[in-house]
Coordinates of N, CA and C in Angstrom, one line a residue:
M98 N -25.0 13.4 59.3 CA -25.2 14.6 58.6 C -26.3 15.5 59.2
A99 N -27.4 14.9 59.6 CA -28.5 15.6 60.2 C -28.0 16.4 61.4
Q100 N -27.2 15.7 62.3 CA -26.7 16.4 63.5 C -25.9 17.6 63.2
Q101 N -25.1 17.6 62.1 CA -24.3 18.7 61.7 C -25.2 19.9 61.2
L102 N -26.2 19.5 60.5 CA -27.1 20.5 60.0 C -27.8 21.2 61.1
V103 N -28.3 20.5 62.1 CA -28.9 21.1 63.3 C -28.0 22.0 64.0
R104 N -26.7 21.6 64.2 CA -25.7 22.4 64.8 C -25.4 23.7 64.1
A105 N -25.5 23.6 62.7 CA -25.2 24.8 61.9 C -26.4 25.7 61.9
R106 N -27.6 25.1 61.9 CA -28.8 25.9 61.7 C -29.2 26.7 63.0
T107 N -29.0 26.1 64.2 CA -29.4 26.6 65.4 C -28.8 28.0 65.7
P108 N -27.5 28.1 65.7 CA -26.9 29.5 65.9 C -26.9 30.4 64.7
H109 N -27.2 29.8 63.5 CA -27.2 30.7 62.3 C -28.5 30.5 61.5
P110 N -29.6 31.0 62.0 CA -30.8 30.8 61.3 C -30.9 31.4 59.9
Q111 N -29.9 32.2 59.5 CA -29.9 32.8 58.2 C -29.5 31.8 57.1
I112 N -28.9 30.6 57.5 CA -28.6 29.6 56.5 C -29.9 29.0 56.1
T113 N -30.1 29.1 54.8 CA -31.4 28.5 54.2 C -31.1 27.5 53.1
Q114 N -29.8 27.4 52.7 CA -29.5 26.5 51.6 C -28.2 25.8 51.9
V115 N -28.1 24.5 51.6 CA -26.9 23.7 51.8 C -26.7 22.8 50.6
W116 N -25.5 22.8 50.1 CA -25.1 21.9 49.0 C -24.4 20.7 49.6
A117 N -24.8 19.5 49.1 CA -24.2 18.3 49.6 C -23.8 17.4 48.5
D118 N -23.1 16.4 48.8 CA -22.7 15.3 47.9 C -23.9 14.6 47.4
S119 N -23.8 14.0 46.2 CA -25.0 13.4 45.6 C -25.4 12.1 46.4
A120 N -24.5 11.6 47.2 CA -24.9 10.4 48.0 C -26.0 10.8 49.0
Y121 N -26.1 12.0 49.5 CA -27.1 12.4 50.5 C -28.5 12.6 49.9
A122 N -28.5 12.7 48.5 CA -29.8 12.9 47.9 C -30.6 11.6 47.9
R123 N -30.0 10.5 48.1 CA -30.7 9.2 48.0 C -31.5 8.9 49.3
D124 N -31.0 9.5 50.4 CA -31.7 9.2 51.7 C -32.9 10.2 51.8
L125 N -33.6 10.1 52.9 CA -34.7 11.0 53.1 C -34.2 12.4 53.7
L126 N -32.9 12.6 53.7 CA -32.4 13.8 54.3 C -32.9 15.1 53.6
P127 N -33.0 15.2 52.3 CA -33.6 16.5 51.8 C -35.0 16.8 52.3
A128 N -35.8 15.8 52.4 CA -37.2 16.0 52.9 C -37.2 16.4 54.3
W129 N -36.3 15.7 55.1 CA -36.2 16.0 56.6 C -35.7 17.4 56.8
T130 N -34.7 17.8 56.0 CA -34.2 19.2 56.3 C -35.3 20.2 55.9
A131 N -36.0 20.0 54.9 CA -37.1 20.9 54.5 C -38.2 21.0 55.6
D132 N -38.6 19.8 56.1 CA -39.6 19.8 57.1 C -39.2 20.3 58.5
H133 N -38.1 19.8 59.0 CA -37.7 20.1 60.3 C -36.8 21.4 60.5
L134 N -36.0 21.7 59.5 CA -35.0 22.8 59.6 C -35.4 24.0 58.8
R135 N -36.4 23.8 57.9 CA -36.8 24.8 56.9 C -35.6 25.3 56.1
M136 N -34.9 24.4 55.6 CA -33.8 24.7 54.7 C -33.7 23.7 53.6
S137 N -33.2 24.1 52.4 CA -33.2 23.2 51.3 C -31.8 22.6 51.1
L138 N -31.8 21.3 51.0 CA -30.6 20.6 50.8 C -30.5 20.2 49.3
R139 N -29.5 20.8 48.6 CA -29.4 20.6 47.2 C -28.1 19.7 46.9
P140 N -28.3 18.6 46.3 CA -27.1 17.8 45.9 C -26.4 18.3 44.7
V141 N -25.1 18.2 44.7 CA -24.3 18.6 43.6 C -24.1 17.3 42.7
L142 N -24.7 17.3 41.6 CA -24.8 16.1 40.7 C -23.8 16.3 39.6
R143 N -23.3 15.1 39.1 CA -22.5 15.1 37.9 C -23.4 15.2 36.7
P144 N -22.9 15.9 35.7 CA -23.7 16.0 34.4 C -23.9 14.6 33.8
R145 N -25.0 14.3 33.2 CA -25.2 13.0 32.6 C -24.2 12.8 31.4
G146 N -23.7 11.6 31.3 CA -22.8 11.3 30.2 C -21.4 11.7 30.5
A147 N -21.1 12.3 31.6 CA -19.7 12.8 31.9 C -18.9 11.5 32.4
S148 N -17.7 11.5 32.0 CA -16.8 10.4 32.4 C -15.5 11.0 32.8
G149 N -14.8 10.3 33.7 CA -13.5 10.7 34.2 C -13.6 11.8 35.2
F150 N -12.5 12.5 35.4 CA -12.4 13.6 36.3 C -13.2 14.8 35.8
L151 N -14.0 15.4 36.7 CA -14.8 16.6 36.3 C -14.9 17.5 37.5
V152 N -14.6 18.8 37.3 CA -14.7 19.8 38.4 C -16.2 20.1 38.5
L153 N -16.8 19.8 39.7 CA -18.2 20.1 39.9 C -18.3 21.5 40.5
P154 N -19.4 22.2 40.2 CA -19.4 23.7 40.5 C -19.3 24.0 41.9
R155 N -19.9 23.4 42.9 CA -19.8 23.8 44.3 C -18.8 23.0 45.1
R156 N -18.5 21.8 44.6 CA -17.6 20.9 45.4 C -16.2 21.4 45.4
W157 N -15.7 22.0 44.4 CA -14.3 22.4 44.4 C -14.0 23.4 45.5
K158 N -15.0 24.2 45.9 CA -14.8 25.1 47.0 C -14.6 24.4 48.3
V159 N -15.3 23.3 48.5 CA -15.2 22.5 49.7 C -13.8 21.8 49.7
E160 N -13.4 21.3 48.6 CA -12.1 20.6 48.5 C -11.0 21.6 48.7
R161 N -11.1 22.8 48.2 CA -10.1 23.8 48.4 C -10.0 24.2 49.9
L162 N -11.2 24.3 50.5 CA -11.2 24.6 52.0 C -10.5 23.5 52.8
I163 N -10.8 22.3 52.5 CA -10.2 21.2 53.2 C -8.7 21.2 53.0
G164 N -8.3 21.5 51.8 CA -6.8 21.6 51.5 C -6.2 22.7 52.4
W165 N -6.8 23.8 52.5 CA -6.3 24.9 53.4 C -6.2 24.4 54.8
I166 N -7.2 23.7 55.3 CA -7.3 23.2 56.7 C -6.1 22.2 56.9
M167 N -5.9 21.4 55.9 CA -4.8 20.3 56.1 C -3.4 20.9 56.0
N168 N -3.3 22.1 55.6 CA -1.9 22.8 55.6 C -1.5 23.0 57.0
A169 N -2.4 23.2 57.9 CA -2.0 23.3 59.3 C -1.7 21.9 59.9
R170 N -0.5 21.6 60.3 CA -0.1 20.2 60.6 C -1.0 19.6 61.7
R171 N -1.4 20.4 62.6 CA -2.2 19.9 63.8 C -3.5 19.3 63.3
N172 N -4.1 19.8 62.2 CA -5.4 19.3 61.7 C -5.3 18.1 60.9
C173 N -4.1 17.6 60.5 CA -3.9 16.4 59.7 C -4.3 15.2 60.4
R174 N -4.1 15.1 61.7 CA -4.5 13.9 62.4 C -5.4 14.4 63.6
D175 N -6.3 13.5 64.0 CA -7.2 13.8 65.1 C -6.6 13.4 66.4
Y176 N -5.9 14.3 67.1 CA -5.2 14.0 68.3 C -6.1 14.4 69.5
E177 N -7.1 15.1 69.3 CA -7.9 15.7 70.4 C -8.9 14.7 71.0
R178 N -9.1 14.9 72.3 CA -10.1 14.0 73.0 C -11.5 14.6 72.9
L179 N -11.6 15.9 72.9 CA -12.9 16.5 72.8 C -13.1 17.2 71.5
P180 N -14.4 17.2 71.0 CA -14.7 17.9 69.7 C -14.4 19.4 69.8
Q181 N -14.6 20.0 71.0 CA -14.3 21.4 71.2 C -12.9 21.8 71.0
H182 N -12.0 20.9 71.3 CA -10.6 21.1 71.0 C -10.3 21.1 69.5
S183 N -10.9 20.2 68.8 CA -10.7 20.2 67.3 C -11.3 21.5 66.7
E184 N -12.5 21.9 67.2 CA -13.1 23.1 66.8 C -12.2 24.3 67.0
A185 N -11.6 24.3 68.2 CA -10.7 25.5 68.5 C -9.5 25.5 67.6
H186 N -9.0 24.3 67.2 CA -7.8 24.3 66.3 C -8.3 24.7 64.9
L187 N -9.5 24.4 64.5 CA -10.0 24.8 63.2 C -10.2 26.4 63.2
N188 N -10.7 26.9 64.3 CA -10.8 28.3 64.4 C -9.5 29.0 64.3
W189 N -8.5 28.5 65.0 CA -7.1 29.0 65.0 C -6.6 29.0 63.5
T190 N -6.8 27.9 62.8 CA -6.4 27.8 61.4 C -7.0 28.9 60.6
F191 N -8.3 29.1 60.7 CA -8.9 30.1 59.9 C -8.5 31.5 60.3
I192 N -8.2 31.8 61.6 CA -7.7 33.1 62.0 C -6.3 33.3 61.4
T193 N -5.5 32.3 61.3 CA -4.2 32.4 60.7 C -4.3 32.7 59.2
L194 N -5.2 31.9 58.5 CA -5.4 32.2 57.1 C -5.8 33.6 56.8
M195 N -6.8 34.1 57.6 CA -7.3 35.4 57.3 C -6.3 36.5 57.7
T196 N -5.6 36.3 58.7 CA -4.5 37.3 59.1 C -3.5 37.4 58.0
R197 N -3.1 36.2 57.5 CA -2.1 36.3 56.4 C -2.6 37.0 55.2
R198 N -3.9 36.8 54.9 CA -4.4 37.4 53.7 C -4.6 38.9 53.9
I199 N -4.9 39.3 55.1 CA -5.1 40.8 55.4 C -3.8 41.5 55.3
T200 N -2.7 40.9 55.8 CA -1.4 41.5 55.9 C -0.5 41.3 54.7
R201 N -1.0 40.6 53.7 CA -0.1 40.3 52.5 C 0.2 41.6 51.9
R202 N 1.5 41.7 51.5 CA 1.9 43.0 50.8 C 1.5 43.1 49.4
T203 N 1.5 42.0 48.6 CA 1.1 42.1 47.2 C 0.0 41.1 47.0
S204 N -0.8 41.5 46.0 CA -1.9 40.6 45.6 C -1.4 39.5 44.7
R205 N -1.8 38.3 45.0 CA -1.3 37.2 44.2 C -1.8 37.2 42.8
R206 N -3.0 37.8 42.6 CA -3.6 37.8 41.2 C -3.0 38.9 40.3
S207 N -2.8 40.1 40.9 CA -2.3 41.1 40.0 C -0.8 41.4 40.2
G208 N -0.2 41.0 41.3 CA 1.2 41.4 41.5 C 1.4 42.8 42.0
Q209 N 0.3 43.5 42.1 CA 0.4 44.9 42.6 C 0.3 45.0 44.1
Q210 N 0.6 46.1 44.6 CA 0.5 46.3 46.1 C -1.0 46.3 46.5
N211 N -1.2 45.8 47.7 CA -2.6 45.9 48.2 C -3.0 47.3 48.4
F212 N -4.3 47.6 48.6 CA -4.8 48.9 48.8 C -4.3 49.5 50.1
R213 N -4.2 48.7 51.1 CA -3.7 49.2 52.4 C -2.2 49.6 52.3
E214 N -1.4 48.8 51.6 CA 0.0 49.1 51.4 C 0.2 50.4 50.6
H215 N -0.6 50.6 49.5 CA -0.6 51.7 48.6 C -1.0 53.0 49.4
E216 N -1.9 52.8 50.4 CA -2.4 53.9 51.1 C -1.3 54.5 52.1
R217 N -0.4 53.6 52.6 CA 0.7 54.0 53.5 C 1.7 54.9 52.9
D218 N 2.0 54.7 51.6 CA 3.1 55.5 50.9 C 2.8 56.9 50.7

C-alpha cells in the first residue's frame, strides 16, 4: 500500500487525504503517511455494535468504481505482462465510461434530455 501511495502522491501533490480499509489502520501506515508523504490516511470503520451487511460511507464509492472497471471484459483477468499495459487498459476503460456519459441522450435520473441535447433543438 505504501508504494501505491507514493506513486499517487508524487505526480499529484494536491492529494492530502486518503480513505482506506480498516485493516490498514492497524499497521504503522497512518503514521508513515503523515511523516513521509504529509497526507492523512483515514480508515473507514464500521459503527460499533453493527452486525451483518452495512453500507460504509466511503467504501461504496470504491466498490462501485471496481464494478465499472470489471464491466470491461479485458480488465476481468490480468493478461498483461507489464503494469503499464494494465494501466493503459484502465485508462481506456475510463475514457469509454466518460465518453458514454457525455454523449448520453437522456439523463438516467430524470428521464429528461441532457442540456446539450436540449440546446441542439
